[in-house]
PDB file of C-alpha atoms in Angstrom:
ATOM      1  CA  MET A   8      84.353  16.873 -32.133  1.00  0.00           C
ATOM      2  CA  SER A   9      80.643  16.539 -32.629  1.00  0.00           C
ATOM      3  CA  THR A  10      78.190  16.926 -29.789  1.00  0.00           C
ATOM      4  CA  ARG A  11      75.250  14.620 -29.444  1.00  0.00           C
ATOM      5  CA  ARG A  12      71.925  15.789 -28.192  1.00  0.00           C
ATOM      6  CA  LYS A  13      70.640  14.091 -25.075  1.00  0.00           C
ATOM      7  CA  LYS A  14      67.148  12.833 -24.994  1.00  0.00           C
ATOM      8  CA  PRO A  15      65.073  14.206 -22.224  1.00  0.00           C
ATOM      9  CA  ARG A  16      64.512  11.804 -19.382  1.00  0.00           C
ATOM     10  CA  GLY A  17      61.043  11.072 -18.119  1.00  0.00           C
ATOM     11  CA  ALA A  18      57.889   9.162 -18.966  1.00  0.00           C
ATOM     12  CA  PRO A  19      56.991   9.036 -22.685  1.00  0.00           C
ATOM     13  CA  GLN A  20      54.280  11.475 -23.649  1.00  0.00           C
ATOM     14  CA  PRO A  21      51.031   9.773 -24.955  1.00  0.00           C
ATOM     15  CA  ALA A  22      49.876  10.490 -28.411  1.00  0.00           C
ATOM     16  CA  ASP A  23      46.879  12.612 -29.281  1.00  0.00           C
ATOM     17  CA  GLY A  24      44.676   9.650 -29.710  1.00  0.00           C
ATOM     18  CA  ASP A  25      45.742   8.193 -26.472  1.00  0.00           C
ATOM     19  CA  ARG A  26      45.087  11.522 -24.770  1.00  0.00           C
ATOM     20  CA  SER A  27      41.543  11.713 -26.117  1.00  0.00           C
ATOM     21  CA  ARG A  28      40.791   8.104 -25.017  1.00  0.00           C
ATOM     22  CA  THR A  29      42.361   8.730 -21.581  1.00  0.00           C
ATOM     23  CA  SER A  30      40.257  11.892 -21.102  1.00  0.00           C
ATOM     24  CA  ALA A  31      37.076  10.167 -22.327  1.00  0.00           C
ATOM     25  CA  ALA A  32      37.436   7.318 -19.854  1.00  0.00           C
ATOM     26  CA  PRO A  33      36.811   9.415 -16.656  1.00  0.00           C
ATOM     27  CA  SER A  34      33.907  11.067 -18.287  1.00  0.00           C
ATOM     28  CA  ALA A  35      32.291   7.702 -19.278  1.00  0.00           C
ATOM     29  CA  SER A  36      32.785   6.294 -15.778  1.00  0.00           C
ATOM     30  CA  SER A  37      31.410   9.487 -14.266  1.00  0.00           C
ATOM     31  CA  GLY A  38      28.320   9.210 -16.529  1.00  0.00           C
ATOM     32  CA  ALA A  39      27.770   5.609 -15.494  1.00  0.00           C
ATOM     33  CA  GLY A  40      28.187   6.501 -11.876  1.00  0.00           C
ATOM     34  CA  SER A  41      25.658   9.329 -12.097  1.00  0.00           C
ATOM     35  CA  ALA A  42      23.223   6.914 -13.858  1.00  0.00           C
ATOM     36  CA  THR A  43      23.604   4.390 -11.114  1.00  0.00           C
ATOM     37  CA  GLN A  44      23.077   7.038  -8.472  1.00  0.00           C
ATOM     38  CA  ARG A  45      19.912   8.220 -10.150  1.00  0.00           C
ATOM     39  CA  ALA A  46      18.654   4.595 -10.354  1.00  0.00           C
ATOM     40  CA  ALA A  47      19.374   4.100  -6.732  1.00  0.00           C
ATOM     41  CA  ALA A  48      17.719   7.367  -5.744  1.00  0.00           C
ATOM     42  CA  GLN A  49      14.620   6.395  -7.683  1.00  0.00           C
ATOM     43  CA  SER A  50      14.469   2.850  -6.258  1.00  0.00           C
ATOM     44  CA  GLN A  51      14.480   3.925  -2.597  1.00  0.00           C
ATOM     45  CA  PRO A  52      10.996   5.638  -2.642  1.00  0.00           C
ATOM     46  CA  MET A  53       9.545   2.724  -4.478  1.00  0.00           C
ATOM     47  CA  LEU A  54      10.910   0.357  -1.823  1.00  0.00           C
ATOM     48  CA  LEU A  55       8.962   2.366   0.710  1.00  0.00           C
ATOM     49  CA  VAL A  56       5.869   2.165  -1.484  1.00  0.00           C
ATOM     50  CA  GLY A  57       6.298  -1.616  -1.929  1.00  0.00           C
ATOM     51  CA  ALA A  58       6.681  -2.093   1.853  1.00  0.00           C
ATOM     52  CA  LEU A  59       3.536  -0.125   2.662  1.00  0.00           C
ATOM     53  CA  VAL A  60       1.472  -1.893  -0.093  1.00  0.00           C
ATOM     54  CA  VAL A  61       2.633  -5.281   1.122  1.00  0.00           C
ATOM     55  CA  THR A  62       1.807  -4.368   4.747  1.00  0.00           C
ATOM     56  CA  ALA A  63      -1.721  -3.335   3.760  1.00  0.00           C
ATOM     57  CA  VAL A  64      -2.236  -6.506   1.762  1.00  0.00           C
ATOM     58  CA  LEU A  65      -0.929  -8.676   4.703  1.00  0.00           C
ATOM     59  CA  LEU A  66      -3.292  -6.864   7.130  1.00  0.00           C
ATOM     60  CA  PHE A  67      -6.244  -7.453   4.799  1.00  0.00           C
ATOM     61  CA  GLY A  68      -5.492 -11.074   4.632  1.00  0.00           C
ATOM     62  CA  TYR A  69      -5.072 -11.378   8.378  1.00  0.00           C
ATOM     63  CA  LEU A  70      -8.208  -9.528   9.150  1.00  0.00           C
ATOM     64  CA  HIS A  71     -10.664 -10.583   6.407  1.00  0.00           C
ATOM     65  CA  LEU A  72      -9.308 -13.958   5.389  1.00  0.00           C
ATOM     66  CA  LEU A  73      -8.154 -15.333   8.779  1.00  0.00           C
ATOM     67  CA  VAL A  74      -9.488 -13.628  11.900  1.00  0.00           C
ATOM     68  CA  LEU A  75     -13.050 -12.687  10.827  1.00  0.00           C
ATOM     69  CA  PRO A  76     -13.719 -16.120   9.257  1.00  0.00           C
ATOM     70  CA  GLN A  77     -12.471 -17.819  12.453  1.00  0.00           C
ATOM     71  CA  MET A  78     -14.979 -15.666  14.453  1.00  0.00           C
ATOM     72  CA  THR A  79     -17.779 -17.762  12.867  1.00  0.00           C
ATOM     73  CA  GLN A  80     -16.891 -20.566  15.247  1.00  0.00           C
ATOM     74  CA  LEU A  81     -18.064 -18.378  18.041  1.00  0.00           C
ATOM     75  CA  SER A  82     -21.215 -17.137  16.199  1.00  0.00           C
ATOM     76  CA  GLY A  83     -22.787 -20.432  15.152  1.00  0.00           C
ATOM     77  CA  GLY A  84     -21.463 -20.174  11.580  1.00  0.00           C
ATOM     78  CA  PHE A  85     -22.837 -16.700  10.957  1.00  0.00           C
ATOM     79  CA  ALA A  86     -20.521 -14.175   9.369  1.00  0.00           C
ATOM     80  CA  MET A  87     -19.603 -11.033  11.181  1.00  0.00           C
ATOM     81  CA  PRO A  88     -21.314  -7.824  10.064  1.00  0.00           C
ATOM     82  CA  ASP A  89     -18.240  -6.041   8.707  1.00  0.00           C
ATOM     83  CA  ALA A  90     -17.420  -9.168   6.641  1.00  0.00           C
ATOM     84  CA  ARG A  91     -20.746  -8.902   4.774  1.00  0.00           C
ATOM     85  CA  VAL A  92     -20.043  -7.033   1.471  1.00  0.00           C
ATOM     86  CA  LEU A  93     -23.751  -6.671   0.679  1.00  0.00           C
ATOM     87  CA  GLY A  94     -24.761  -5.376   4.160  1.00  0.00           C
ATOM     88  CA  TYR A  95     -27.088  -6.808   6.807  1.00  0.00           C
ATOM     89  CA  ASP A  96     -30.449  -5.929   8.569  1.00  0.00           C
ATOM     90  CA  LEU A  97     -31.876  -5.942  12.027  1.00  0.00           C
ATOM     91  CA  GLU A  98     -32.643  -9.738  12.024  1.00  0.00           C
ATOM     92  CA  ASP A  99     -28.997 -10.552  11.245  1.00  0.00           C
ATOM     93  CA  VAL A 100     -27.783  -8.451  14.278  1.00  0.00           C
ATOM     94  CA  GLU A 101     -30.344  -9.966  16.570  1.00  0.00           C
ATOM     95  CA  ARG A 102     -29.340 -13.493  15.545  1.00  0.00           C
ATOM     96  CA  LEU A 103     -25.710 -12.642  16.241  1.00  0.00           C
ATOM     97  CA  GLN A 104     -26.653 -11.292  19.641  1.00  0.00           C
ATOM     98  CA  GLN A 105     -28.458 -14.587  20.450  1.00  0.00           C
ATOM     99  CA  VAL A 106     -25.541 -16.859  19.563  1.00  0.00           C
ATOM    100  CA  MET A 107     -22.530 -14.735  20.576  1.00  0.00           C
ATOM    101  CA  ASN A 108     -21.834 -14.403  24.382  1.00  0.00           C
ATOM    102  CA  ALA A 109     -20.011 -11.608  26.104  1.00  0.00           C
ATOM    103  CA  ASP A 110     -16.652 -13.279  25.522  1.00  0.00           C
ATOM    104  CA  ALA A 111     -17.270 -13.664  21.786  1.00  0.00           C
ATOM    105  CA  ARG A 112     -18.356 -10.084  21.518  1.00  0.00           C
ATOM    106  CA  GLY A 113     -15.334  -8.929  23.453  1.00  0.00           C
ATOM    107  CA  GLN A 114     -13.006 -10.838  21.084  1.00  0.00           C
ATOM    108  CA  LEU A 115     -14.705  -9.161  18.105  1.00  0.00           C
ATOM    109  CA  SER A 116     -14.312  -5.787  19.791  1.00  0.00           C
ATOM    110  CA  PHE A 117     -10.602  -6.492  20.400  1.00  0.00           C
ATOM    111  CA  VAL A 118     -10.164  -7.374  16.720  1.00  0.00           C
ATOM    112  CA  HIS A 119     -11.769  -4.114  15.711  1.00  0.00           C
ATOM    113  CA  LYS A 120      -9.466  -2.057  18.064  1.00  0.00           C
ATOM    114  CA  THR A 121      -6.292  -3.689  16.828  1.00  0.00           C
ATOM    115  CA  ALA A 122      -6.169  -5.060  13.271  1.00  0.00           C
ATOM    116  CA  GLY A 123      -9.489  -3.431  12.448  1.00  0.00           C
ATOM    117  CA  THR A 124      -7.800  -0.013  13.124  1.00  0.00           C
ATOM    118  CA  LEU A 125      -4.376  -0.809  11.748  1.00  0.00           C
ATOM    119  CA  PHE A 126      -5.752  -2.049   8.403  1.00  0.00           C
ATOM    120  CA  PRO A 127      -7.501   1.202   7.277  1.00  0.00           C
ATOM    121  CA  LEU A 128      -4.569   3.262   8.384  1.00  0.00           C
ATOM    122  CA  ALA A 129      -2.164   1.039   6.439  1.00  0.00           C
ATOM    123  CA  VAL A 130      -4.448   1.487   3.391  1.00  0.00           C
ATOM    124  CA  LEU A 131      -4.278   5.271   3.846  1.00  0.00           C
ATOM    125  CA  LEU A 132      -0.485   5.300   4.147  1.00  0.00           C
ATOM    126  CA  ALA A 133       0.010   2.984   1.178  1.00  0.00           C
ATOM    127  CA  SER A 134      -2.383   5.067  -0.926  1.00  0.00           C
ATOM    128  CA  TRP A 135      -0.596   8.332   0.130  1.00  0.00           C
ATOM    129  CA  ALA A 136       2.762   6.947  -0.848  1.00  0.00           C
ATOM    130  CA  THR A 137       1.685   5.539  -4.112  1.00  0.00           C
ATOM    131  CA  ALA A 138      -0.235   8.650  -5.100  1.00  0.00           C
ATOM    132  CA  GLY A 139       2.796  10.757  -4.451  1.00  0.00           C
ATOM    133  CA  LEU A 140       5.173   8.652  -6.488  1.00  0.00           C
ATOM    134  CA  ALA A 141       3.357   6.639  -9.067  1.00  0.00           C
ATOM    135  CA  MET A 142       0.081   8.593  -9.964  1.00  0.00           C
ATOM    136  CA  ARG A 143      -0.748  11.582 -11.977  1.00  0.00           C
ATOM    137  CA  ARG A 144      -1.799  14.754 -10.354  1.00  0.00           C
ATOM    138  CA  ARG A 145      -5.473  14.475 -11.142  1.00  0.00           C
ATOM    139  CA  ALA A 146      -5.924  10.895 -10.056  1.00  0.00           C
ATOM    140  CA  ARG A 147      -3.682  11.496  -7.024  1.00  0.00           C
ATOM    141  CA  TRP A 148      -6.192  13.566  -5.091  1.00  0.00           C
ATOM    142  CA  LEU A 149      -9.150  11.242  -5.911  1.00  0.00           C
ATOM    143  CA  VAL A 150      -7.292   8.303  -4.552  1.00  0.00           C
ATOM    144  CA  LEU A 151      -6.184  10.109  -1.435  1.00  0.00           C
ATOM    145  CA  ALA A 152      -9.700  11.341  -0.843  1.00  0.00           C
ATOM    146  CA  GLY A 153     -11.094   7.812  -1.266  1.00  0.00           C
ATOM    147  CA  ALA A 154      -8.466   6.299   1.061  1.00  0.00           C
ATOM    148  CA  ALA A 155      -9.089   8.885   3.756  1.00  0.00           C
ATOM    149  CA  ILE A 156     -12.870   8.432   3.558  1.00  0.00           C
ATOM    150  CA  PHE A 157     -12.449   4.637   3.672  1.00  0.00           C
ATOM    151  CA  ALA A 158     -10.283   4.845   6.816  1.00  0.00           C
ATOM    152  CA  VAL A 159     -12.819   7.012   8.615  1.00  0.00           C
ATOM    153  CA  VAL A 160     -15.835   4.987   7.413  1.00  0.00           C
ATOM    154  CA  ASP A 161     -14.208   1.620   8.393  1.00  0.00           C
ATOM    155  CA  ILE A 162     -13.143   2.739  11.838  1.00  0.00           C
ATOM    156  CA  VAL A 163     -16.607   4.296  12.693  1.00  0.00           C
ATOM    157  CA  ASP A 164     -18.293   1.230  11.254  1.00  0.00           C
ATOM    158  CA  ASN A 165     -16.299  -0.985  13.621  1.00  0.00           C
ATOM    159  CA  VAL A 166     -17.362   1.199  16.631  1.00  0.00           C
ATOM    160  CA  LEU A 167     -21.022   1.049  15.554  1.00  0.00           C
ATOM    161  CA  ILE A 168     -20.985  -2.799  15.133  1.00  0.00           C
ATOM    162  CA  ASP A 169     -19.578  -3.282  18.614  1.00  0.00           C
ATOM    163  CA  ARG A 170     -22.345  -0.977  20.045  1.00  0.00           C
ATOM    164  CA  LEU A 171     -25.031  -2.770  18.051  1.00  0.00           C
ATOM    165  CA  LEU A 172     -23.970  -6.206  19.305  1.00  0.00           C
ATOM    166  CA  ALA A 173     -23.798  -4.890  23.003  1.00  0.00           C
ATOM    167  CA  ALA A 174     -27.093  -3.020  22.922  1.00  0.00           C
ATOM    168  CA  ASP A 175     -30.197  -4.483  24.535  1.00  0.00           C
ATOM    169  CA  ALA A 176     -32.532  -3.468  21.734  1.00  0.00           C
ATOM    170  CA  PRO A 177     -30.713  -2.118  18.581  1.00  0.00           C
ATOM    171  CA  SER A 178     -32.856   0.092  16.454  1.00  0.00           C
ATOM    172  CA  THR A 179     -33.468  -0.325  12.760  1.00  0.00           C
ATOM    173  CA  ALA A 180     -32.058   3.068  11.968  1.00  0.00           C
ATOM    174  CA  ALA A 181     -28.739   2.227  13.779  1.00  0.00           C
ATOM    175  CA  VAL A 182     -28.409  -1.040  11.979  1.00  0.00           C
ATOM    176  CA  ALA A 183     -29.206   0.560   8.623  1.00  0.00           C
ATOM    177  CA  THR A 184     -26.559   3.189   9.299  1.00  0.00           C
ATOM    178  CA  ALA A 185     -23.883   0.609  10.153  1.00  0.00           C
ATOM    179  CA  SER A 186     -24.941  -1.582   7.239  1.00  0.00           C
ATOM    180  CA  THR A 187     -24.583   1.360   4.876  1.00  0.00           C
ATOM    181  CA  LEU A 188     -21.090   2.241   6.176  1.00  0.00           C
ATOM    182  CA  THR A 189     -20.078  -1.345   5.764  1.00  0.00           C
ATOM    183  CA  VAL A 190     -21.132  -1.420   2.024  1.00  0.00           C
ATOM    184  CA  VAL A 191     -19.599   1.964   1.434  1.00  0.00           C
ATOM    185  CA  GLY A 192     -16.374   0.801   3.058  1.00  0.00           C
ATOM    186  CA  TRP A 193     -16.167  -2.231   0.906  1.00  0.00           C
ATOM    187  CA  VAL A 194     -16.838  -0.244  -2.289  1.00  0.00           C
ATOM    188  CA  LEU A 195     -14.152   2.308  -1.446  1.00  0.00           C
ATOM    189  CA  LEU A 196     -11.633  -0.369  -0.554  1.00  0.00           C
ATOM    190  CA  ILE A 197     -12.119  -2.132  -3.845  1.00  0.00           C
ATOM    191  CA  LEU A 198     -11.776   1.053  -5.894  1.00  0.00           C
ATOM    192  CA  VAL A 199      -8.829   2.379  -3.883  1.00  0.00           C
ATOM    193  CA  GLY A 200      -7.047  -0.938  -3.854  1.00  0.00           C
ATOM    194  CA  LEU A 201      -7.393  -1.446  -7.634  1.00  0.00           C
ATOM    195  CA  CYS A 202      -5.972   2.124  -8.202  1.00  0.00           C
ATOM    196  CA  VAL A 203      -3.028   1.513  -5.838  1.00  0.00           C
ATOM    197  CA  LEU A 204      -2.176  -1.984  -7.192  1.00  0.00           C
ATOM    198  CA  THR A 205      -2.559  -0.844 -10.835  1.00  0.00           C
ATOM    199  CA  SER A 206      -0.299   2.122 -10.312  1.00  0.00           C
ATOM    200  CA  VAL A 207       2.405   0.129  -8.549  1.00  0.00           C
ATOM    201  CA  LEU A 208       2.432  -2.721 -11.109  1.00  0.00           C
ATOM    202  CA  THR A 209       2.452  -0.238 -13.948  1.00  0.00           C
ATOM    203  CA  ARG A 210       5.422   1.634 -12.474  1.00  0.00           C
ATOM    204  CA  LEU A 211       7.376  -1.603 -11.933  1.00  0.00           C
ATOM    205  CA  PHE A 212       6.510  -2.782 -15.548  1.00  0.00           C
ATOM    206  CA  ARG A 213       7.884   0.417 -16.954  1.00  0.00           C
ATOM    207  CA  ARG A 214      11.121   0.302 -14.895  1.00  0.00           C
ATOM    208  CA  THR A 215      11.853  -3.391 -15.534  1.00  0.00           C
ATOM    209  CA  VAL A 216      10.664  -3.765 -19.196  1.00  0.00           C
ATOM    210  CA  VAL A 217      10.044  -0.514 -20.955  1.00  0.00           C
ATOM    211  CA  GLU A 218      12.976   1.639 -19.815  1.00  0.00           C
ATOM    212  CA  PRO A 219      15.721  -1.004 -20.206  1.00  0.00           C
ATOM    213  CA  THR A 220      14.581  -1.780 -23.797  1.00  0.00           C
ATOM    214  CA  SER A 221      14.470   1.929 -24.769  1.00  0.00           C
ATOM    215  CA  ARG A 222      18.018   2.575 -23.816  1.00  0.00           C
TER     216      ARG A 222
END
């Protein structure tokens, strides 16, 4: 009487090729997951940079494209001193004193204390974030120094303009000092703004166009 061998019960064992494919699948998924995590980790700081840059741009538009031009309605059509890129002299200040009453000067002082203070601080923060994430080390410190100097110059210039318009007899030296600070502030703002915007746009171009095509 012959005896038959019983086949072992249980799930069938995969072949060698199936085992290799099965083991490769988790590694591929883990690699894709790590790449996604790295991309998400890199995108979060850039979101902060973008938010700060947009805030600085909006404050610039609010202050220099909306509020200060509207102040000309209270000054007989004459531009405010801090809106004059090329500076001003004693005659310009005296003309503004003649056409602006106490309420108009008070409104300008309020603008300087609110949006006029928030704007240079926003430029400084946006420059700091951009320099730390999207600039080289050498250019980083130059942009930060320029942004810090601009913030100080712009805030001091606002204070000097308010004092000049409120003074009974502003001196030529005081007007020249305030005018120089105004011109220096505009030059620094243009240079720092170009550096920040160029760095942000270059970083976005590399992430959206160069890096995907190189993979």
